[in-house]
PDB file of C-alpha atoms in Angstrom:
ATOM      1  CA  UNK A   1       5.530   5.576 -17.467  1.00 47.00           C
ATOM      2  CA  UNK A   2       2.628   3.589 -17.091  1.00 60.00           C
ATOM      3  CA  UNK A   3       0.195   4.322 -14.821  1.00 76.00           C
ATOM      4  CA  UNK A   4       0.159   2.186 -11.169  1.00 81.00           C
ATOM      5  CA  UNK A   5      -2.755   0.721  -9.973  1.00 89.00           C
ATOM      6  CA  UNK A   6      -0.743  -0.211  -6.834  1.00 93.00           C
ATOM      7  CA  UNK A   7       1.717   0.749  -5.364  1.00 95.00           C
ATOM      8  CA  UNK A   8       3.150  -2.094  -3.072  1.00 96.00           C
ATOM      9  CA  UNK A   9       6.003  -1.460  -0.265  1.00 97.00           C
ATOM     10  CA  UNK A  10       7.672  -4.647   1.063  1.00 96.00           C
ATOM     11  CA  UNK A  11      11.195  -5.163   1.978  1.00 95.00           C
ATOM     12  CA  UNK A  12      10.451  -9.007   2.281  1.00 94.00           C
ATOM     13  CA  UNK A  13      10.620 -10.736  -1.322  1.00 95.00           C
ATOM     14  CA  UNK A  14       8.617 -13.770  -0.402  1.00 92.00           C
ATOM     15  CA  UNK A  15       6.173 -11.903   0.601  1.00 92.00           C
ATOM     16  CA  UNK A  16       6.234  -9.454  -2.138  1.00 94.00           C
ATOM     17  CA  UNK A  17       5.973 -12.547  -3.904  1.00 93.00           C
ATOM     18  CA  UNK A  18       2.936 -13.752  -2.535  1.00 91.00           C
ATOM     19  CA  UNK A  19       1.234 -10.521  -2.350  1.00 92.00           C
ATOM     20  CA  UNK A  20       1.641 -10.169  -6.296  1.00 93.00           C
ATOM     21  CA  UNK A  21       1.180 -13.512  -6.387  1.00 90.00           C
ATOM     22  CA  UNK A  22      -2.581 -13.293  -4.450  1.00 89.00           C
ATOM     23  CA  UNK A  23      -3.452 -10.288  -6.409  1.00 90.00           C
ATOM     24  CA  UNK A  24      -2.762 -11.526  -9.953  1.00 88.00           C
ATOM     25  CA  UNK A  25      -4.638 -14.723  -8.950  1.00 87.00           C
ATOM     26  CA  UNK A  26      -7.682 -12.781  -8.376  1.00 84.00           C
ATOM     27  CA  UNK A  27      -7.273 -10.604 -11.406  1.00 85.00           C
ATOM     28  CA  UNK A  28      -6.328  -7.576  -9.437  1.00 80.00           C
ATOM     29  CA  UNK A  29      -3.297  -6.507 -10.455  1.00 73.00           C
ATOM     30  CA  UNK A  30      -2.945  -5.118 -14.182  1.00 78.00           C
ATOM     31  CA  UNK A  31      -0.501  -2.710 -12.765  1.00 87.00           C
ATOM     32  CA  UNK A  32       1.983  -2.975  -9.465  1.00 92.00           C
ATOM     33  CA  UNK A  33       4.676  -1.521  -8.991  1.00 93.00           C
ATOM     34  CA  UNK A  34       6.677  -3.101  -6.437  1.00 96.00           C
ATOM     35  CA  UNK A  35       9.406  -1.260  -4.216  1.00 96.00           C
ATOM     36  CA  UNK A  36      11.246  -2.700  -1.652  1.00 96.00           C
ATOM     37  CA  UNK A  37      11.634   0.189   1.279  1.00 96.00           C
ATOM     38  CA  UNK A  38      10.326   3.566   2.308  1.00 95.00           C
ATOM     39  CA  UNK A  39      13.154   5.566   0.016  1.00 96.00           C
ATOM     40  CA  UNK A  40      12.283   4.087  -2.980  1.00 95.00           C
ATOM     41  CA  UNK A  41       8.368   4.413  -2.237  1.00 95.00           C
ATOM     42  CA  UNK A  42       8.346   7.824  -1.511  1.00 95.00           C
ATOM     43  CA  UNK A  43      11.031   8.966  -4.143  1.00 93.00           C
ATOM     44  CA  UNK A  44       8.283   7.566  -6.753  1.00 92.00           C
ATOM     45  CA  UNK A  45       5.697   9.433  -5.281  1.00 92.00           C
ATOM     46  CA  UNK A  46       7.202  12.826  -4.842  1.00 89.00           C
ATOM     47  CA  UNK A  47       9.643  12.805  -7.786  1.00 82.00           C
ATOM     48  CA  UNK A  48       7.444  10.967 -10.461  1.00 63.00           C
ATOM     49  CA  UNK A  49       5.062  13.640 -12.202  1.00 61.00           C
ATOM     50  CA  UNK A  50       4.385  11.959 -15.536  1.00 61.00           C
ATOM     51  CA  UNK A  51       1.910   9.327 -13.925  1.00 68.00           C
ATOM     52  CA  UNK A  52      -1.509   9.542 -11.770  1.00 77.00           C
ATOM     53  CA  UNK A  53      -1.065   8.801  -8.010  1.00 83.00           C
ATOM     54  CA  UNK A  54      -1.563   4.702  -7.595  1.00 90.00           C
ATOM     55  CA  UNK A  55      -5.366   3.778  -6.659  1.00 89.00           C
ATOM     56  CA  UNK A  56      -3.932   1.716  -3.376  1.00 93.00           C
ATOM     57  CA  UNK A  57      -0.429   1.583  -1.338  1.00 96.00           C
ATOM     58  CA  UNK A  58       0.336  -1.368   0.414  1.00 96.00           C
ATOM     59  CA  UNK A  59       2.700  -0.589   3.047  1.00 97.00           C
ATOM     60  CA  UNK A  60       4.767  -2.186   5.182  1.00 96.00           C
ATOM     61  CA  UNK A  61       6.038  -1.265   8.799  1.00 95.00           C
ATOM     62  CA  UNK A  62       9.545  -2.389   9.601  1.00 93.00           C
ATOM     63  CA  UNK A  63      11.253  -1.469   6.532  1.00 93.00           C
ATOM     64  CA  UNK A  64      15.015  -0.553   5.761  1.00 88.00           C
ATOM     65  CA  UNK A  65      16.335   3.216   5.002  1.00 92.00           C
ATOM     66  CA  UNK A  66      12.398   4.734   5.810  1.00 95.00           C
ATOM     67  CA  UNK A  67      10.078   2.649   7.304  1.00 95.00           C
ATOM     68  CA  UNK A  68       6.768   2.526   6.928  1.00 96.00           C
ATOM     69  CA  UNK A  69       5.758   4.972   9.594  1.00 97.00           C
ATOM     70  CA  UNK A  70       7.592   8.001   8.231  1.00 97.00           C
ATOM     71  CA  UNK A  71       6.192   6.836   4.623  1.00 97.00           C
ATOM     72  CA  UNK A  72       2.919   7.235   5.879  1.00 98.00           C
ATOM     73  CA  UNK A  73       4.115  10.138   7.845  1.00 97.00           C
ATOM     74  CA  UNK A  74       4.905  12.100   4.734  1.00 97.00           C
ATOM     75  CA  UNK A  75       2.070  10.648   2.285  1.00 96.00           C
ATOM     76  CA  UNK A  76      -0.590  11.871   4.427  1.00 97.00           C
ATOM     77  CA  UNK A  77       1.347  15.313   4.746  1.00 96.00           C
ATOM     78  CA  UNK A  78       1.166  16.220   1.056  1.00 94.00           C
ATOM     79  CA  UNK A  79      -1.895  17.955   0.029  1.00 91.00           C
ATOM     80  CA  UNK A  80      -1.425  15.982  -3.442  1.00 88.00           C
ATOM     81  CA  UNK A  81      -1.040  11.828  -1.552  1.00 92.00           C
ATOM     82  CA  UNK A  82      -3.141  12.334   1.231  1.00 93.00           C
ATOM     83  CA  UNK A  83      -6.217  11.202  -0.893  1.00 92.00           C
ATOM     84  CA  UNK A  84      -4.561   7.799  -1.443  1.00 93.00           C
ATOM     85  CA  UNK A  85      -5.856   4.860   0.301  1.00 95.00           C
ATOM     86  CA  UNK A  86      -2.756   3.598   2.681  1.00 97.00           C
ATOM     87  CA  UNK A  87      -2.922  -0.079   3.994  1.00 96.00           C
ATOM     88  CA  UNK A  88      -0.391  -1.011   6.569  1.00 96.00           C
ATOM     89  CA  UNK A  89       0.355  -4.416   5.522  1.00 93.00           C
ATOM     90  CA  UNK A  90       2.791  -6.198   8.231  1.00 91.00           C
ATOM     91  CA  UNK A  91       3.625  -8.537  10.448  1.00 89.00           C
ATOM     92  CA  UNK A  92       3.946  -5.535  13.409  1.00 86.00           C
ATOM     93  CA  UNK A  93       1.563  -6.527  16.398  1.00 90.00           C
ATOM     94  CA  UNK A  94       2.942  -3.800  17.916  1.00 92.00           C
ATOM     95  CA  UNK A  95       0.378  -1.158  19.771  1.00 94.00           C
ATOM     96  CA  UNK A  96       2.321   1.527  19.362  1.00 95.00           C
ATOM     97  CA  UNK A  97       2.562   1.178  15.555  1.00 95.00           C
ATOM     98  CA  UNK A  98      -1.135   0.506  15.542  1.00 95.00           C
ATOM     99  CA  UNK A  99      -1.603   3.527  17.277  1.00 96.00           C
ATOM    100  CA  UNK A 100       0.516   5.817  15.236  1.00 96.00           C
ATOM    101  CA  UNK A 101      -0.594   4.691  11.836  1.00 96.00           C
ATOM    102  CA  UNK A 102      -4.303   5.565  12.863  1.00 97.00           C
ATOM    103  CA  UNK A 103      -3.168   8.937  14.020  1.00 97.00           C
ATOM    104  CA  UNK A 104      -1.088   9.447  10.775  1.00 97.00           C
ATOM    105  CA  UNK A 105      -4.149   8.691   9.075  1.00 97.00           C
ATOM    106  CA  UNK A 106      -3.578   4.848   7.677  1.00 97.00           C
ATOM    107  CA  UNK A 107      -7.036   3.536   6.138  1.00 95.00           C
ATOM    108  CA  UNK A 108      -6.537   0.123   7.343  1.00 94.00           C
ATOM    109  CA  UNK A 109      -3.936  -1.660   9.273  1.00 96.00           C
ATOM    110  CA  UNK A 110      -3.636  -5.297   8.475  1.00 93.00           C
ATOM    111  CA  UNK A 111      -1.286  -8.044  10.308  1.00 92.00           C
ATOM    112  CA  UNK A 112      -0.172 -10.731   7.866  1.00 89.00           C
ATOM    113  CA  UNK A 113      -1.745 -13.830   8.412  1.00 85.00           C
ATOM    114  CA  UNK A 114       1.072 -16.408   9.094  1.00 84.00           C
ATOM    115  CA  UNK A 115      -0.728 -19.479   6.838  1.00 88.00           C
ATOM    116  CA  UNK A 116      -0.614 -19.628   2.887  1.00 85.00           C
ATOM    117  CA  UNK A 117      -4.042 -19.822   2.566  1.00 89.00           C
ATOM    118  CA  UNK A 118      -5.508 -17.535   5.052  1.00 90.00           C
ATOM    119  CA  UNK A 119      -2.470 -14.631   4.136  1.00 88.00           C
ATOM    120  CA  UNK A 120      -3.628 -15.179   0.285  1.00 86.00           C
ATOM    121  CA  UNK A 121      -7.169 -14.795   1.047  1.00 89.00           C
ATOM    122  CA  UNK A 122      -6.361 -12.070   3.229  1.00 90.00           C
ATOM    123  CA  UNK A 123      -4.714 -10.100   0.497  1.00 90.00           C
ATOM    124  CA  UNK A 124      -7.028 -11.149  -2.152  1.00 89.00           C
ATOM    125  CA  UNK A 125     -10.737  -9.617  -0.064  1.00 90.00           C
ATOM    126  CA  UNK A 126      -8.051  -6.501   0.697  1.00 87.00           C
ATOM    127  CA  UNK A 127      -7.531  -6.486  -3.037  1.00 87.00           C
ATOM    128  CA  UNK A 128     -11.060  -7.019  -4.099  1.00 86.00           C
ATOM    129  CA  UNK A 129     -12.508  -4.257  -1.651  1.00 88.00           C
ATOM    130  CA  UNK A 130     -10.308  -1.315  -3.004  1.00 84.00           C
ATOM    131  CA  UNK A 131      -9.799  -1.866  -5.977  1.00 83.00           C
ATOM    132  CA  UNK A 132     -13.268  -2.935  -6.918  1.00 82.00           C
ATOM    133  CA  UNK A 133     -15.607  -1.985  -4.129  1.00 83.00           C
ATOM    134  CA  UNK A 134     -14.915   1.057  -2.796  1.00 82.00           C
ATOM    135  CA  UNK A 135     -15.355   4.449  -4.521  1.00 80.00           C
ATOM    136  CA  UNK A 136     -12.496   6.452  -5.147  1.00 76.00           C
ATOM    137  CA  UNK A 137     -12.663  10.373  -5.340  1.00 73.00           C
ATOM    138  CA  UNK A 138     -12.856  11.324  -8.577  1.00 73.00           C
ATOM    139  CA  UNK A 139     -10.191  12.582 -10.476  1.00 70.00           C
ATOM    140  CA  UNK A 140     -10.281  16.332 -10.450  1.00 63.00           C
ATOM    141  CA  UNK A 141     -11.720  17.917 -13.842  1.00 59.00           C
ATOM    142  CA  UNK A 142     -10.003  20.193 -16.367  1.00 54.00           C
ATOM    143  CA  UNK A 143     -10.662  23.611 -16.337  1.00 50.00           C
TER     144      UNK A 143
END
């Protein structure tokens, strides 16, 4: 399997869509994978061991079958995931799931902007700063 750059949870297909969409625009994604809930998200991390972890998961909150809490819940749990940059990427306003992604350990928690222009430019600077600005940890070397 190829390896995934990101790894992109969204229930929603238009704005799957426009996510992919924002990120291809700007060049910054080579390699997506999209799933569409919180099974299928964490059945490719913890099942799939012929690939490297994705650089960045996009994650949304109110998802079908596992939402995007107890995804979270179990990504920052595993010694092997934990390293991976999470953004919550939702429409949720809601404190409480605020709250509980920062205490789960969620690197960023961004509300969808409702416009076009400002959710594709929203995407695209989220895009641009982890994939391209920030510094990942290295990959652990051979012994």
């Amino acid at each position: 399997m190829e390896n995934v750059d990101i790894l992109l949870v969204e229930d929603n297909m238009d704005d799957a869509g426009l996510t992919i969409r924002a990120l291809k625009k700007h060049n910054l994604a080579n390699n997506i994978l999209h799933v569409q809930d919180g099974e299928e998200a964490l059945q490719f991390l913890f099942t799939a061991s012929t690939h490297q972890p994705p650089k960045l998961i996009l994650l949304d909150v109110k998802m079908p079958k596992v939402d995007g809490i107890e995804v979270l819940r179990q990504i920052k749990s595993d010694a092997n995931l934990k390293v991976i940059p999470v953004v919550m990427l939702t429409s949720s306003k809601e404190e409480r799931d605020v709250i509980e992604s920062y205490k789960l350990g969620v690197n960023a928690y961004i509300v969808k902007p409702v416009e076009f222009d400002h959710f594709v430019k929203a995407v695209a600077d989220l895009g641009f700063f982890w994939m391209l600005l920030n510094e990942p940890l290295p990959k652990p070397r051979s012994q």
